[in-house]
Structure formats: C-alpha cells, structure tokens
mmCIF file of N, CA, C and O in Angstrom:
data_model
loop_
_atom_site.group_PDB
_atom_site.id
_atom_site.type_symbol
_atom_site.label_atom_id
_atom_site.label_comp_id
_atom_site.label_asym_id
_atom_site.label_seq_id
_atom_site.Cartn_x
_atom_site.Cartn_y
_atom_site.Cartn_z
ATOM 1 N N MET A 42 67.530 -22.065 -49.879
ATOM 2 C CA MET A 42 67.019 -21.344 -48.679
ATOM 3 C C MET A 42 66.730 -19.994 -49.122
ATOM 4 O O MET A 42 67.468 -19.338 -49.822
ATOM 5 N N SER A 43 65.513 -19.484 -48.686
ATOM 6 C CA SER A 43 65.170 -18.121 -49.050
ATOM 7 C C SER A 43 65.960 -17.012 -48.289
ATOM 8 O O SER A 43 66.492 -17.295 -47.209
ATOM 9 N N LEU A 44 65.895 -15.767 -48.812
ATOM 10 C CA LEU A 44 66.485 -14.728 -48.191
ATOM 11 C C LEU A 44 65.910 -14.436 -46.782
ATOM 12 O O LEU A 44 66.724 -14.256 -45.793
ATOM 13 N N HIS A 45 64.576 -14.607 -46.656
ATOM 14 C CA HIS A 45 63.961 -14.352 -45.357
ATOM 15 C C HIS A 45 64.456 -15.384 -44.298
ATOM 16 O O HIS A 45 64.790 -14.923 -43.141
ATOM 17 N N ALA A 46 64.535 -16.628 -44.742
ATOM 18 C CA ALA A 46 64.958 -17.642 -43.768
ATOM 19 C C ALA A 46 66.468 -17.369 -43.423
ATOM 20 O O ALA A 46 66.827 -17.579 -42.106
ATOM 21 N N MET A 47 67.286 -16.879 -44.291
ATOM 22 C CA MET A 47 68.622 -16.649 -43.995
ATOM 23 C C MET A 47 68.789 -15.499 -43.104
ATOM 24 O O MET A 47 69.682 -15.524 -42.044
ATOM 25 N N LEU A 48 68.009 -14.538 -43.176
ATOM 26 C CA LEU A 48 67.992 -13.275 -42.293
ATOM 27 C C LEU A 48 67.468 -13.725 -40.895
ATOM 28 O O LEU A 48 68.029 -13.223 -39.938
ATOM 29 N N VAL A 49 66.497 -14.516 -40.812
ATOM 30 C CA VAL A 49 66.027 -15.018 -39.500
ATOM 31 C C VAL A 49 67.072 -15.765 -38.791
ATOM 32 O O VAL A 49 67.294 -15.609 -37.581
ATOM 33 N N PHE A 50 67.787 -16.679 -39.537
ATOM 34 C CA PHE A 50 68.761 -17.463 -38.957
ATOM 35 C C PHE A 50 69.961 -16.589 -38.513
ATOM 36 O O PHE A 50 70.467 -16.793 -37.364
ATOM 37 N N SER A 51 70.372 -15.664 -39.243
ATOM 38 C CA SER A 51 71.502 -14.678 -38.855
ATOM 39 C C SER A 51 71.055 -13.947 -37.610
ATOM 40 O O SER A 51 71.874 -13.711 -36.669
ATOM 41 N N HIS A 52 69.863 -13.396 -37.609
ATOM 42 C CA HIS A 52 69.348 -12.713 -36.344
ATOM 43 C C HIS A 52 69.335 -13.527 -35.105
ATOM 44 O O HIS A 52 69.812 -13.223 -34.075
ATOM 45 N N ALA A 53 68.854 -14.783 -35.262
ATOM 46 C CA ALA A 53 68.895 -15.819 -34.148
ATOM 47 C C ALA A 53 70.334 -16.019 -33.671
ATOM 48 O O ALA A 53 70.576 -16.138 -32.418
ATOM 49 N N ARG A 54 71.199 -16.252 -34.637
ATOM 50 C CA ARG A 54 72.588 -16.511 -34.250
ATOM 51 C C ARG A 54 73.178 -15.298 -33.459
ATOM 52 O O ARG A 54 73.906 -15.459 -32.522
ATOM 53 N N SER A 55 72.898 -14.161 -33.908
ATOM 54 C CA SER A 55 73.412 -12.854 -33.286
ATOM 55 C C SER A 55 72.860 -12.750 -31.853
ATOM 56 O O SER A 55 73.648 -12.444 -30.984
ATOM 57 N N LEU A 56 71.666 -13.074 -31.647
ATOM 58 C CA LEU A 56 71.024 -13.008 -30.292
ATOM 59 C C LEU A 56 71.709 -14.034 -29.440
ATOM 60 O O LEU A 56 72.010 -13.815 -28.244
ATOM 61 N N LEU A 57 71.943 -15.251 -29.996
ATOM 62 C CA LEU A 57 72.513 -16.365 -29.182
ATOM 63 C C LEU A 57 74.012 -15.926 -28.712
ATOM 64 O O LEU A 57 74.417 -16.176 -27.680
ATOM 65 N N GLU A 58 74.695 -15.288 -29.722
ATOM 66 C CA GLU A 58 76.033 -14.926 -29.395
ATOM 67 C C GLU A 58 75.967 -13.830 -28.311
ATOM 68 O O GLU A 58 76.945 -13.834 -27.452
ATOM 69 N N ALA A 59 75.045 -12.908 -28.359
ATOM 70 C CA ALA A 59 74.995 -11.860 -27.415
ATOM 71 C C ALA A 59 74.775 -12.469 -25.939
ATOM 72 O O ALA A 59 75.249 -12.027 -24.935
ATOM 73 N N VAL A 60 73.880 -13.474 -25.899
ATOM 74 C CA VAL A 60 73.542 -14.177 -24.624
ATOM 75 C C VAL A 60 74.795 -14.864 -24.132
ATOM 76 O O VAL A 60 75.178 -14.758 -22.971
ATOM 77 N N MET A 61 75.493 -15.569 -25.001
ATOM 78 C CA MET A 61 76.666 -16.372 -24.556
ATOM 79 C C MET A 61 77.740 -15.525 -24.164
ATOM 80 O O MET A 61 78.568 -15.833 -23.333
ATOM 81 N N ALA A 62 77.900 -14.288 -24.776
ATOM 82 C CA ALA A 62 79.009 -13.318 -24.388
ATOM 83 C C ALA A 62 78.659 -12.650 -23.140
ATOM 84 O O ALA A 62 79.682 -12.112 -22.422
ATOM 85 N N THR A 63 77.423 -12.615 -22.670
ATOM 86 C CA THR A 63 77.143 -11.868 -21.408
ATOM 87 C C THR A 63 76.518 -12.779 -20.290
ATOM 88 O O THR A 63 76.057 -12.212 -19.272
ATOM 89 N N TYR A 64 76.587 -14.078 -20.454
ATOM 90 C CA TYR A 64 75.936 -14.902 -19.411
ATOM 91 C C TYR A 64 76.459 -14.834 -18.077
ATOM 92 O O TYR A 64 75.847 -15.185 -17.093
ATOM 93 N N ASP A 65 77.721 -14.537 -17.976
ATOM 94 C CA ASP A 65 78.321 -14.317 -16.657
ATOM 95 C C ASP A 65 78.514 -12.843 -16.033
ATOM 96 O O ASP A 65 79.136 -12.629 -15.160
ATOM 97 N N GLN A 66 77.827 -11.983 -16.682
ATOM 98 C CA GLN A 66 77.909 -10.574 -16.355
ATOM 99 C C GLN A 66 76.573 -10.124 -15.635
ATOM 100 O O GLN A 66 75.605 -10.743 -15.717
ATOM 101 N N LYS A 67 76.653 -9.009 -14.909
ATOM 102 C CA LYS A 67 75.590 -8.509 -14.125
ATOM 103 C C LYS A 67 74.491 -7.973 -15.172
ATOM 104 O O LYS A 67 74.766 -7.429 -16.168
ATOM 105 N N GLY A 68 73.288 -8.476 -14.907
ATOM 106 C CA GLY A 68 72.177 -8.128 -15.834
ATOM 107 C C GLY A 68 71.915 -9.086 -16.912
ATOM 108 O O GLY A 68 71.012 -8.865 -17.765
ATOM 109 N N CYS A 69 72.662 -10.166 -16.935
ATOM 110 C CA CYS A 69 72.460 -11.157 -18.012
ATOM 111 C C CYS A 69 71.076 -11.819 -18.071
ATOM 112 O O CYS A 69 70.645 -12.237 -19.026
ATOM 113 N N GLU A 70 70.357 -11.853 -16.867
ATOM 114 C CA GLU A 70 69.022 -12.476 -16.917
ATOM 115 C C GLU A 70 68.054 -11.761 -17.777
ATOM 116 O O GLU A 70 67.291 -12.363 -18.496
ATOM 117 N N VAL A 71 68.207 -10.435 -17.819
ATOM 118 C CA VAL A 71 67.253 -9.653 -18.677
ATOM 119 C C VAL A 71 67.543 -9.903 -20.088
ATOM 120 O O VAL A 71 66.650 -10.084 -20.936
ATOM 121 N N ILE A 72 68.835 -9.888 -20.523
ATOM 122 C CA ILE A 72 69.158 -10.176 -21.887
ATOM 123 C C ILE A 72 68.741 -11.542 -22.317
ATOM 124 O O ILE A 72 68.215 -11.709 -23.443
ATOM 125 N N ALA A 73 68.989 -12.578 -21.458
ATOM 126 C CA ALA A 73 68.672 -13.881 -21.811
ATOM 127 C C ALA A 73 67.133 -14.050 -21.997
ATOM 128 O O ALA A 73 66.744 -14.751 -22.970
ATOM 129 N N ILE A 74 66.309 -13.535 -21.131
ATOM 130 C CA ILE A 74 64.895 -13.620 -21.219
ATOM 131 C C ILE A 74 64.363 -12.934 -22.474
ATOM 132 O O ILE A 74 63.598 -13.462 -23.236
ATOM 133 N N CYS A 75 64.887 -11.680 -22.771
ATOM 134 C CA CYS A 75 64.517 -11.047 -24.023
ATOM 135 C C CYS A 75 64.891 -11.763 -25.241
ATOM 136 O O CYS A 75 64.034 -11.897 -26.188
ATOM 137 N N ALA A 76 66.122 -12.297 -25.259
ATOM 138 C CA ALA A 76 66.563 -13.066 -26.428
ATOM 139 C C ALA A 76 65.667 -14.225 -26.640
ATOM 140 O O ALA A 76 65.338 -14.647 -27.824
ATOM 141 N N ALA A 77 65.399 -14.986 -25.546
ATOM 142 C CA ALA A 77 64.591 -16.200 -25.673
ATOM 143 C C ALA A 77 63.197 -15.840 -26.196
ATOM 144 O O ALA A 77 62.616 -16.623 -27.063
ATOM 145 N N ARG A 78 62.562 -14.767 -25.750
ATOM 146 C CA ARG A 78 61.274 -14.488 -26.191
ATOM 147 C C ARG A 78 61.364 -14.006 -27.745
ATOM 148 O O ARG A 78 60.464 -14.432 -28.476
ATOM 149 N N ILE A 79 62.358 -13.301 -28.133
ATOM 150 C CA ILE A 79 62.432 -12.922 -29.487
ATOM 151 C C ILE A 79 62.620 -14.098 -30.420
ATOM 152 O O ILE A 79 62.032 -14.268 -31.473
ATOM 153 N N LEU A 80 63.538 -15.072 -29.968
ATOM 154 C CA LEU A 80 63.752 -16.256 -30.741
ATOM 155 C C LEU A 80 62.519 -17.194 -30.924
ATOM 156 O O LEU A 80 62.218 -17.642 -31.957
ATOM 157 N N LEU A 81 61.722 -17.288 -29.795
ATOM 158 C CA LEU A 81 60.484 -17.952 -29.909
ATOM 159 C C LEU A 81 59.471 -17.395 -30.798
ATOM 160 O O LEU A 81 58.762 -17.995 -31.577
ATOM 161 N N ASP A 82 59.367 -16.099 -30.745
ATOM 162 C CA ASP A 82 58.460 -15.321 -31.636
ATOM 163 C C ASP A 82 58.868 -15.470 -33.102
ATOM 164 O O ASP A 82 58.010 -15.777 -33.931
ATOM 165 N N GLU A 83 60.127 -15.391 -33.413
ATOM 166 C CA GLU A 83 60.585 -15.569 -34.737
ATOM 167 C C GLU A 83 60.389 -16.957 -35.145
ATOM 168 O O GLU A 83 59.995 -17.131 -36.366
ATOM 169 N N ALA A 84 60.613 -17.936 -34.377
ATOM 170 C CA ALA A 84 60.408 -19.283 -34.814
ATOM 171 C C ALA A 84 58.881 -19.589 -35.121
ATOM 172 O O ALA A 84 58.659 -20.238 -36.073
ATOM 173 N N ALA A 85 58.095 -19.057 -34.298
ATOM 174 C CA ALA A 85 56.672 -19.201 -34.547
ATOM 175 C C ALA A 85 56.212 -18.596 -35.822
ATOM 176 O O ALA A 85 55.415 -19.075 -36.606
ATOM 177 N N CYS A 86 56.730 -17.352 -36.142
ATOM 178 C CA CYS A 86 56.378 -16.624 -37.301
ATOM 179 C C CYS A 86 56.863 -17.346 -38.572
ATOM 180 O O CYS A 86 56.171 -17.488 -39.509
ATOM 181 N N VAL A 87 58.131 -17.792 -38.516
ATOM 182 C CA VAL A 87 58.615 -18.559 -39.571
ATOM 183 C C VAL A 87 57.816 -19.887 -39.874
ATOM 184 O O VAL A 87 57.525 -20.133 -41.032
ATOM 185 N N ALA A 88 57.483 -20.462 -38.823
ATOM 186 C CA ALA A 88 56.789 -21.783 -39.030
ATOM 187 C C ALA A 88 55.326 -21.479 -39.670
ATOM 188 O O ALA A 88 54.878 -22.231 -40.517
ATOM 189 N N TRP A 89 54.834 -20.342 -39.194
ATOM 190 C CA TRP A 89 53.402 -19.982 -39.630
ATOM 191 C C TRP A 89 53.536 -19.653 -41.131
ATOM 192 O O TRP A 89 52.711 -19.939 -41.929
ATOM 193 N N ARG A 90 54.571 -18.825 -41.506
ATOM 194 C CA ARG A 90 54.709 -18.388 -42.905
ATOM 195 C C ARG A 90 54.955 -19.520 -43.915
ATOM 196 O O ARG A 90 54.357 -19.566 -44.917
ATOM 197 N N PHE A 91 55.775 -20.390 -43.475
ATOM 198 C CA PHE A 91 56.195 -21.465 -44.385
ATOM 199 C C PHE A 91 55.182 -22.748 -44.321
ATOM 200 O O PHE A 91 55.346 -23.628 -45.106
ATOM 201 N N SER A 92 54.221 -22.626 -43.499
ATOM 202 C CA SER A 92 53.190 -23.685 -43.417
ATOM 203 C C SER A 92 51.981 -23.290 -44.335
ATOM 204 O O SER A 92 50.990 -24.053 -44.366
ATOM 205 N N ALA A 93 52.111 -22.250 -45.033
ATOM 206 C CA ALA A 93 50.971 -21.842 -45.980
ATOM 207 C C ALA A 93 50.740 -22.746 -47.034
ATOM 208 O O ALA A 93 51.658 -23.430 -47.546
ATOM 209 N N PRO A 94 49.508 -22.856 -47.544
ATOM 210 C CA PRO A 94 49.265 -23.728 -48.662
ATOM 211 C C PRO A 94 49.832 -23.214 -49.936
ATOM 212 O O PRO A 94 50.259 -21.989 -49.893
ATOM 213 N N PRO A 95 49.959 -23.929 -50.993
ATOM 214 C CA PRO A 95 50.670 -23.429 -52.191
ATOM 215 C C PRO A 95 49.915 -22.061 -52.638
ATOM 216 O O PRO A 95 48.787 -21.959 -52.754
ATOM 217 N N GLY A 96 50.784 -21.106 -52.944
ATOM 218 C CA GLY A 96 50.256 -19.827 -53.347
ATOM 219 C C GLY A 96 49.925 -18.900 -52.216
ATOM 220 O O GLY A 96 49.557 -17.744 -52.421
ATOM 221 N N GLY A 97 49.974 -19.369 -50.949
ATOM 222 C CA GLY A 97 49.496 -18.480 -49.852
ATOM 223 C C GLY A 97 50.732 -17.867 -49.072
ATOM 224 O O GLY A 97 50.506 -17.082 -48.222
ATOM 225 N N PHE A 98 51.926 -18.283 -49.493
ATOM 226 C CA PHE A 98 53.067 -17.640 -48.806
ATOM 227 C C PHE A 98 53.166 -16.114 -48.955
ATOM 228 O O PHE A 98 53.551 -15.507 -47.982
ATOM 229 N N GLU A 99 52.940 -15.639 -50.194
ATOM 230 C CA GLU A 99 53.039 -14.232 -50.393
ATOM 231 C C GLU A 99 52.167 -13.429 -49.465
ATOM 232 O O GLU A 99 52.507 -12.360 -48.987
ATOM 233 N N ALA A 100 50.910 -13.945 -49.325
ATOM 234 C CA ALA A 100 49.976 -13.290 -48.387
ATOM 235 C C ALA A 100 50.424 -13.284 -46.984
ATOM 236 O O ALA A 100 50.288 -12.262 -46.272
ATOM 237 N N ARG A 101 51.038 -14.373 -46.549
ATOM 238 C CA ARG A 101 51.496 -14.433 -45.206
ATOM 239 C C ARG A 101 52.731 -13.669 -44.946
ATOM 240 O O ARG A 101 53.012 -13.170 -43.924
ATOM 241 N N ALA A 102 53.569 -13.502 -46.049
ATOM 242 C CA ALA A 102 54.889 -12.912 -45.880
ATOM 243 C C ALA A 102 54.739 -11.407 -45.806
ATOM 244 O O ALA A 102 55.664 -10.672 -45.364
ATOM 245 N N THR A 103 53.526 -10.854 -46.180
ATOM 246 C CA THR A 103 53.339 -9.399 -46.152
ATOM 247 C C THR A 103 52.628 -8.956 -44.915
ATOM 248 O O THR A 103 52.000 -7.881 -44.947
ATOM 249 N N ARG A 104 52.522 -9.723 -43.890
ATOM 250 C CA ARG A 104 51.739 -9.389 -42.719
ATOM 251 C C ARG A 104 51.903 -7.967 -42.178
ATOM 252 O O ARG A 104 52.805 -7.413 -41.989
#
C-alpha cells in the first residue's frame, strides 16, 4: 500500500472517529455532514488517481 493511500485511510478513520464521538451531542449534524462530504471527496480523488493508465499516476498525483 502506498504512503498516499495510508494517509487517506488514516484521515478517513480520524473523521469517522470524530463523528462517532460526537453523534449524540449538540451540533453533531454539522460535523457529520462535513465529514461525509470530505470522505466522499477523498474517495473520489483516490479512485481517480489510482485509475490512471500505466505511467499516468505521477501526473495525476501532482494535481
């Protein structure tokens, strides 16, 4: 697994933990929506980067 994929996974796990720790507190709706948007954006970016043809990953990784 690449360093980039590990960092994205760690970030996603951290966001999920933040949502789970605050789901029953006031204002949790805002945190949950923001975390969901960030996770979806990161998932789309990672899928786009790793779907590059051979030799094209470097160009996509430097966006």
